[in-house]
GROMACS .gro file of C-alpha atoms in nm:
model
  358
    1UNK     CA    1   2.969  21.591   4.886
    2UNK     CA    2   3.012  21.794   5.189
    3UNK     CA    3   3.312  21.721   5.424
    4UNK     CA    4   3.145  21.629   5.778
    5UNK     CA    5   3.360  21.553   6.110
    6UNK     CA    6   3.357  21.195   6.207
    7UNK     CA    7   3.463  21.054   6.543
    8UNK     CA    8   3.827  20.901   6.590
    9UNK     CA    9   3.645  20.557   6.658
   10UNK     CA   10   3.495  20.554   6.282
   11UNK     CA   11   3.837  20.608   6.101
   12UNK     CA   12   3.977  20.282   5.959
   13UNK     CA   13   4.309  20.215   6.087
   14UNK     CA   14   4.360  19.856   6.037
   15UNK     CA   15   4.716  19.851   6.190
   16UNK     CA   16   4.801  20.040   6.492
   17UNK     CA   17   5.173  20.158   6.424
   18UNK     CA   18   5.409  20.338   6.681
   19UNK     CA   19   5.578  20.518   6.382
   20UNK     CA   20   5.490  20.897   6.307
   21UNK     CA   21   5.365  20.928   5.956
   22UNK     CA   22   5.596  21.054   5.722
   23UNK     CA   23   5.363  21.099   5.400
   24UNK     CA   24   5.008  21.119   5.352
   25UNK     CA   25   4.889  20.987   5.011
   26UNK     CA   26   4.566  21.153   4.891
   27UNK     CA   27   4.294  21.042   4.673
   28UNK     CA   28   4.156  21.344   4.458
   29UNK     CA   29   3.823  21.338   4.343
   30UNK     CA   30   3.561  21.381   4.620
   31UNK     CA   31   3.853  21.342   4.882
   32UNK     CA   32   4.063  21.651   4.818
   33UNK     CA   33   3.822  21.834   4.599
   34UNK     CA   34   3.458  21.837   4.559
   35UNK     CA   35   3.388  21.686   4.207
   36UNK     CA   36   3.525  21.477   3.946
   37UNK     CA   37   3.771  21.620   3.708
   38UNK     CA   38   3.737  21.391   3.431
   39UNK     CA   39   3.351  21.458   3.433
   40UNK     CA   40   3.410  21.826   3.322
   41UNK     CA   41   3.392  21.943   3.663
   42UNK     CA   42   3.603  22.239   3.786
   43UNK     CA   43   3.605  22.118   4.173
   44UNK     CA   44   3.713  22.341   4.440
   45UNK     CA   45   3.919  22.204   4.694
   46UNK     CA   46   3.771  22.145   5.049
   47UNK     CA   47   3.871  22.412   5.268
   48UNK     CA   48   3.948  22.155   5.546
   49UNK     CA   49   4.148  21.955   5.305
   50UNK     CA   50   4.364  22.268   5.197
   51UNK     CA   51   4.410  22.330   5.590
   52UNK     CA   52   4.534  21.981   5.642
   53UNK     CA   53   4.776  22.019   5.335
   54UNK     CA   54   4.925  22.317   5.485
   55UNK     CA   55   4.938  22.225   5.848
   56UNK     CA   56   5.104  21.885   5.810
   57UNK     CA   57   5.351  22.029   5.538
   58UNK     CA   58   5.444  22.275   5.828
   59UNK     CA   59   5.549  21.961   6.041
   60UNK     CA   60   5.752  21.782   5.784
   61UNK     CA   61   5.480  21.552   5.674
   62UNK     CA   62   5.502  21.485   5.293
   63UNK     CA   63   5.195  21.488   5.063
   64UNK     CA   64   5.164  21.234   4.756
   65UNK     CA   65   4.875  21.133   4.523
   66UNK     CA   66   4.745  20.794   4.450
   67UNK     CA   67   4.434  20.894   4.222
   68UNK     CA   68   4.232  20.739   3.938
   69UNK     CA   69   4.242  20.944   3.628
   70UNK     CA   70   4.459  21.091   3.384
   71UNK     CA   71   4.786  21.223   3.510
   72UNK     CA   72   4.822  21.543   3.292
   73UNK     CA   73   4.434  21.659   3.357
   74UNK     CA   74   4.485  21.582   3.754
   75UNK     CA   75   4.826  21.792   3.751
   76UNK     CA   76   4.677  22.066   3.552
   77UNK     CA   77   4.406  22.109   3.796
   78UNK     CA   78   4.643  22.079   4.119
   79UNK     CA   79   4.843  22.375   3.950
   80UNK     CA   80   4.536  22.560   3.877
   81UNK     CA   81   4.440  22.551   4.234
   82UNK     CA   82   4.793  22.657   4.350
   83UNK     CA   83   4.850  22.312   4.540
   84UNK     CA   84   5.103  22.149   4.292
   85UNK     CA   85   5.382  22.257   4.489
   86UNK     CA   86   5.253  22.085   4.799
   87UNK     CA   87   5.314  21.725   4.647
   88UNK     CA   88   5.594  21.541   4.648
   89UNK     CA   89   5.476  21.232   4.408
   90UNK     CA   90   5.192  21.217   4.188
   91UNK     CA   91   5.061  20.882   4.106
   92UNK     CA   92   4.722  20.923   3.883
   93UNK     CA   93   4.679  20.625   3.660
   94UNK     CA   94   4.403  20.351   3.637
   95UNK     CA   95   4.592  20.068   3.827
   96UNK     CA   96   4.550  19.950   4.164
   97UNK     CA   97   4.617  20.211   4.441
   98UNK     CA   98   4.782  20.008   4.665
   99UNK     CA   99   5.032  19.943   4.351
  100UNK     CA  100   5.083  20.342   4.341
  101UNK     CA  101   5.106  20.364   4.723
  102UNK     CA  102   5.421  20.102   4.707
  103UNK     CA  103   5.559  20.311   4.408
  104UNK     CA  104   5.545  20.600   4.637
  105UNK     CA  105   5.714  20.454   4.954
  106UNK     CA  106   5.980  20.317   4.702
  107UNK     CA  107   6.023  20.661   4.546
  108UNK     CA  108   6.043  20.819   4.882
  109UNK     CA  109   6.257  20.558   5.035
  110UNK     CA  110   6.050  20.543   5.365
  111UNK     CA  111   5.905  20.234   5.504
  112UNK     CA  112   5.505  20.155   5.446
  113UNK     CA  113   5.460  20.183   5.836
  114UNK     CA  114   5.505  20.544   5.794
  115UNK     CA  115   5.247  20.590   5.497
  116UNK     CA  116   4.905  20.722   5.546
  117UNK     CA  117   4.604  20.695   5.284
  118UNK     CA  118   4.299  20.897   5.276
  119UNK     CA  119   4.023  20.856   5.034
  120UNK     CA  120   3.630  20.890   5.011
  121UNK     CA  121   3.561  20.534   4.865
  122UNK     CA  122   3.542  20.280   5.106
  123UNK     CA  123   3.631  19.994   4.862
  124UNK     CA  124   3.941  20.197   4.756
  125UNK     CA  125   4.053  20.192   5.151
  126UNK     CA  126   3.975  19.829   5.175
  127UNK     CA  127   4.200  19.755   4.864
  128UNK     CA  128   4.493  19.931   5.020
  129UNK     CA  129   4.443  19.798   5.381
  130UNK     CA  130   4.412  19.445   5.237
  131UNK     CA  131   4.731  19.479   5.043
  132UNK     CA  132   4.934  19.690   5.249
  133UNK     CA  133   4.838  19.634   5.612
  134UNK     CA  134   5.117  19.844   5.710
  135UNK     CA  135   4.943  20.187   5.560
  136UNK     CA  136   4.718  20.361   5.793
  137UNK     CA  137   4.379  20.439   5.591
  138UNK     CA  138   4.145  20.738   5.660
  139UNK     CA  139   3.810  20.818   5.538
  140UNK     CA  140   3.792  21.139   5.356
  141UNK     CA  141   3.557  21.311   5.607
  142UNK     CA  142   3.807  21.272   5.888
  143UNK     CA  143   4.060  21.499   5.709
  144UNK     CA  144   3.982  21.787   5.935
  145UNK     CA  145   4.108  21.588   6.230
  146UNK     CA  146   4.442  21.429   6.088
  147UNK     CA  147   4.637  21.718   6.252
  148UNK     CA  148   4.504  21.640   6.612
  149UNK     CA  149   4.607  21.264   6.569
  150UNK     CA  150   4.891  21.174   6.746
  151UNK     CA  151   5.066  20.990   6.439
  152UNK     CA  152   5.073  21.300   6.267
  153UNK     CA  153   5.224  21.510   6.540
  154UNK     CA  154   5.595  21.463   6.580
  155UNK     CA  155   5.714  21.550   6.905
  156UNK     CA  156   5.941  21.831   6.772
  157UNK     CA  157   5.926  22.063   6.449
  158UNK     CA  158   6.252  22.186   6.365
  159UNK     CA  159   6.359  22.431   6.094
  160UNK     CA  160   6.413  22.146   5.856
  161UNK     CA  161   6.055  22.011   5.917
  162UNK     CA  162   5.901  22.304   5.713
  163UNK     CA  163   6.175  22.237   5.478
  164UNK     CA  164   6.147  21.852   5.413
  165UNK     CA  165   5.916  21.898   5.113
  166UNK     CA  166   6.170  22.114   4.925
  167UNK     CA  167   6.425  21.892   5.014
  168UNK     CA  168   6.249  21.607   4.863
  169UNK     CA  169   6.150  21.804   4.540
  170UNK     CA  170   6.545  21.891   4.511
  171UNK     CA  171   6.610  21.539   4.515
  172UNK     CA  172   6.383  21.476   4.228
  173UNK     CA  173   6.584  21.675   4.028
  174UNK     CA  174   6.883  21.524   4.124
  175UNK     CA  175   6.706  21.167   4.005
  176UNK     CA  176   6.621  21.345   3.673
  177UNK     CA  177   6.981  21.448   3.632
  178UNK     CA  178   7.109  21.095   3.720
  179UNK     CA  179   6.859  20.947   3.463
  180UNK     CA  180   6.957  21.173   3.181
  181UNK     CA  181   7.348  21.115   3.258
  182UNK     CA  182   7.498  20.878   3.033
  183UNK     CA  183   7.819  20.784   3.184
  184UNK     CA  184   7.901  20.554   3.474
  185UNK     CA  185   7.726  20.611   3.782
  186UNK     CA  186   8.065  20.693   3.976
  187UNK     CA  187   8.105  20.980   3.736
  188UNK     CA  188   7.749  21.106   3.804
  189UNK     CA  189   7.840  21.108   4.157
  190UNK     CA  190   8.161  21.278   4.106
  191UNK     CA  191   7.994  21.561   3.940
  192UNK     CA  192   7.773  21.634   4.211
  193UNK     CA  193   8.052  21.821   4.409
  194UNK     CA  194   7.930  21.655   4.730
  195UNK     CA  195   8.042  21.786   5.071
  196UNK     CA  196   7.975  21.663   5.411
  197UNK     CA  197   8.027  21.883   5.687
  198UNK     CA  198   8.090  21.723   6.028
  199UNK     CA  199   8.066  21.900   6.358
  200UNK     CA  200   8.015  21.836   6.734
  201UNK     CA  201   7.643  21.917   6.813
  202UNK     CA  202   7.526  22.223   6.995
  203UNK     CA  203   7.214  22.294   7.165
  204UNK     CA  204   7.082  22.440   6.850
  205UNK     CA  205   7.112  22.088   6.677
  206UNK     CA  206   6.973  21.894   6.953
  207UNK     CA  207   6.592  21.867   6.821
  208UNK     CA  208   6.694  21.783   6.477
  209UNK     CA  209   6.947  21.509   6.637
  210UNK     CA  210   6.648  21.375   6.848
  211UNK     CA  211   6.426  21.398   6.535
  212UNK     CA  212   6.675  21.183   6.328
  213UNK     CA  213   6.680  20.917   6.609
  214UNK     CA  214   6.307  20.883   6.602
  215UNK     CA  215   6.252  20.893   6.225
  216UNK     CA  216   6.549  20.668   6.105
  217UNK     CA  217   6.519  20.317   6.142
  218UNK     CA  218   6.692  20.142   5.823
  219UNK     CA  219   7.018  20.299   5.866
  220UNK     CA  220   7.055  20.312   6.225
  221UNK     CA  221   7.351  20.085   6.370
  222UNK     CA  222   7.156  20.024   6.729
  223UNK     CA  223   6.797  20.115   6.662
  224UNK     CA  224   6.847  20.340   6.980
  225UNK     CA  225   6.662  20.683   7.024
  226UNK     CA  226   6.739  20.955   7.233
  227UNK     CA  227   6.528  21.222   7.403
  228UNK     CA  228   6.646  21.573   7.436
  229UNK     CA  229   6.761  21.549   7.783
  230UNK     CA  230   6.968  21.239   7.670
  231UNK     CA  231   7.124  21.414   7.403
  232UNK     CA  232   7.201  21.730   7.620
  233UNK     CA  233   7.360  21.494   7.887
  234UNK     CA  234   7.588  21.332   7.630
  235UNK     CA  235   7.676  21.665   7.470
  236UNK     CA  236   7.814  21.796   7.802
  237UNK     CA  237   7.988  21.461   7.919
  238UNK     CA  238   8.360  21.465   7.832
  239UNK     CA  239   8.344  21.096   7.785
  240UNK     CA  240   8.128  21.143   7.483
  241UNK     CA  241   8.098  21.303   7.171
  242UNK     CA  242   7.753  21.384   6.971
  243UNK     CA  243   7.840  21.449   6.599
  244UNK     CA  244   7.597  21.563   6.364
  245UNK     CA  245   7.630  21.598   5.981
  246UNK     CA  246   7.512  21.754   5.688
  247UNK     CA  247   7.533  21.721   5.315
  248UNK     CA  248   7.496  21.953   5.039
  249UNK     CA  249   7.604  21.937   4.646
  250UNK     CA  250   7.573  22.139   4.347
  251UNK     CA  251   7.161  22.116   4.347
  252UNK     CA  252   7.174  22.238   4.701
  253UNK     CA  253   7.141  22.120   5.068
  254UNK     CA  254   7.017  21.770   5.195
  255UNK     CA  255   7.002  21.914   5.543
  256UNK     CA  256   7.140  21.728   5.841
  257UNK     CA  257   7.140  21.363   5.754
  258UNK     CA  258   7.360  21.184   6.018
  259UNK     CA  259   7.402  21.158   6.383
  260UNK     CA  260   7.676  20.940   6.544
  261UNK     CA  261   7.749  20.929   6.935
  262UNK     CA  262   8.090  20.786   7.036
  263UNK     CA  263   8.217  20.706   7.407
  264UNK     CA  264   8.582  20.692   7.509
  265UNK     CA  265   8.634  20.378   7.683
  266UNK     CA  266   8.967  20.208   7.789
  267UNK     CA  267   9.167  20.337   7.507
  268UNK     CA  268   8.871  20.284   7.247
  269UNK     CA  269   8.648  20.500   7.040
  270UNK     CA  270   8.318  20.309   7.081
  271UNK     CA  271   8.057  20.431   6.808
  272UNK     CA  272   7.744  20.346   7.037
  273UNK     CA  273   7.499  20.501   6.764
  274UNK     CA  274   7.554  20.579   6.396
  275UNK     CA  275   7.231  20.681   6.192
  276UNK     CA  276   7.205  20.828   5.843
  277UNK     CA  277   6.888  20.959   5.670
  278UNK     CA  278   6.756  20.722   5.403
  279UNK     CA  279   6.740  21.005   5.171
  280UNK     CA  280   7.145  20.990   5.112
  281UNK     CA  281   7.174  20.611   5.107
  282UNK     CA  282   7.291  20.612   4.747
  283UNK     CA  283   7.542  20.889   4.810
  284UNK     CA  284   7.791  20.686   5.048
  285UNK     CA  285   7.774  20.940   5.291
  286UNK     CA  286   7.742  20.666   5.586
  287UNK     CA  287   8.063  20.504   5.477
  288UNK     CA  288   8.212  20.850   5.452
  289UNK     CA  289   8.129  20.953   5.820
  290UNK     CA  290   8.237  20.607   5.952
  291UNK     CA  291   8.586  20.643   5.792
  292UNK     CA  292   8.611  21.015   5.935
  293UNK     CA  293   8.539  20.874   6.288
  294UNK     CA  294   8.779  20.594   6.249
  295UNK     CA  295   9.050  20.822   6.132
  296UNK     CA  296   8.998  21.059   6.400
  297UNK     CA  297   9.024  20.755   6.676
  298UNK     CA  298   9.315  20.643   6.476
  299UNK     CA  299   9.509  20.966   6.511
  300UNK     CA  300   9.428  20.989   6.891
  301UNK     CA  301   9.582  20.661   6.931
  302UNK     CA  302   9.241  20.470   6.991
  303UNK     CA  303   9.087  20.192   6.882
  304UNK     CA  304   8.788  20.210   6.674
  305UNK     CA  305   8.489  20.009   6.808
  306UNK     CA  306   8.153  19.983   6.683
  307UNK     CA  307   7.800  19.840   6.845
  308UNK     CA  308   7.576  19.699   6.630
  309UNK     CA  309   7.201  19.571   6.747
  310UNK     CA  310   7.018  19.391   6.496
  311UNK     CA  311   6.662  19.505   6.414
  312UNK     CA  312   6.424  19.393   6.125
  313UNK     CA  313   6.529  19.662   5.892
  314UNK     CA  314   6.897  19.777   5.978
  315UNK     CA  315   7.137  19.509   5.836
  316UNK     CA  316   7.274  19.749   5.569
  317UNK     CA  317   7.438  19.916   5.850
  318UNK     CA  318   7.632  19.592   5.972
  319UNK     CA  319   7.744  19.568   5.597
  320UNK     CA  320   7.857  19.920   5.591
  321UNK     CA  321   8.043  19.870   5.890
  322UNK     CA  322   8.193  19.545   5.772
  323UNK     CA  323   8.327  19.733   5.430
  324UNK     CA  324   8.468  20.002   5.645
  325UNK     CA  325   8.702  19.736   5.772
  326UNK     CA  326   8.528  19.676   6.105
  327UNK     CA  327   8.569  19.275   6.208
  328UNK     CA  328   8.320  19.093   6.448
  329UNK     CA  329   8.503  19.041   6.774
  330UNK     CA  330   8.178  18.953   6.976
  331UNK     CA  331   7.850  18.808   6.884
  332UNK     CA  332   7.572  18.725   7.125
  333UNK     CA  333   7.287  18.715   6.865
  334UNK     CA  334   7.129  19.031   7.022
  335UNK     CA  335   7.449  19.262   6.988
  336UNK     CA  336   7.740  19.279   6.813
  337UNK     CA  337   8.098  19.423   6.886
  338UNK     CA  338   8.294  19.526   6.571
  339UNK     CA  339   8.659  19.655   6.613
  340UNK     CA  340   8.934  19.772   6.421
  341UNK     CA  341   9.294  19.653   6.474
  342UNK     CA  342   9.500  19.989   6.514
  343UNK     CA  343   9.810  19.797   6.409
  344UNK     CA  344   9.664  19.673   6.102
  345UNK     CA  345   9.398  19.960   5.981
  346UNK     CA  346   9.196  19.951   5.657
  347UNK     CA  347   9.342  20.121   5.371
  348UNK     CA  348   9.203  20.480   5.293
  349UNK     CA  349   8.934  20.477   5.064
  350UNK     CA  350   8.852  20.724   4.772
  351UNK     CA  351   8.498  20.880   4.820
  352UNK     CA  352   8.313  21.112   4.590
  353UNK     CA  353   8.259  21.306   4.902
  354UNK     CA  354   8.452  21.570   5.053
  355UNK     CA  355   8.463  21.606   5.441
  356UNK     CA  356   8.488  21.954   5.590
  357UNK     CA  357   8.467  21.978   5.976
  358UNK     CA  358   8.335  22.277   6.152
   0.00000   0.00000   0.00000
């Protein structure tokens, strides 16, 4: 089989999504390489496919595999070709590829509308498209053009973009350690030595802060996004504070995983935006950052207030605010305002995460 260019119109993308692609899921035989491993071939990867792997990886797009065959054989050939380190999740089996794609999305904790799938077989693409209409599907001979498509082109490529694959692979080691742990979950969290570093954003943080607003939707209190100019203006405004948070543990860094924008209004600290990377959902970092902001607000004699705008996917953030002691004071259906009474603050909670200010 020879890879050939095709026009963009021939690419099967059954549902237009405004989300950028966070993970490209690959078939292997006759898609990534020229041949079928189980038939005794020793297929060589297509040059265009290898180029796409590296190019998208540098932009922070993850790679995964959903392919038919025997897992150990496919994994062995990937390693033999020096490509195994580029893939974050390997799903090689004889089941439906749509089910494999769903497992990949769950493993990475990202939405199906941020997944793309590439396969040489039109029947396999049709199966995925029918079962998972949010997933964008591409024919294998489009691989050389993917890097030019808007959905694979983030507005900014930050230092963390090129590290995203390594961050996820480190997370896999954490999960393996958690699976092997025999004690209570709280005991495992305590063993991680989690440290959340909170600091005011500087110019060097703005590209990553902007990236967080456009990539994070499930754990975003208002669904707002900010471009670089807006963030720069907010950082310079004495009536606002832009906070970024990074997390690390004994396995390594999670990178910059949180962003908060607060406004000082009429004796109140108003949380206009809080978002956390989905990668740290299970670590409780969002609750820790909220508690830190609340404590700072109360110490300054200000009333903590938070805005919440419901979306299809962010209800978890409303739950997090409520568990942090915020009570609803206004609810229009389209916008919720919550607050904490300074005369009756919530009790201080214990967290497995230590906060450091910088």
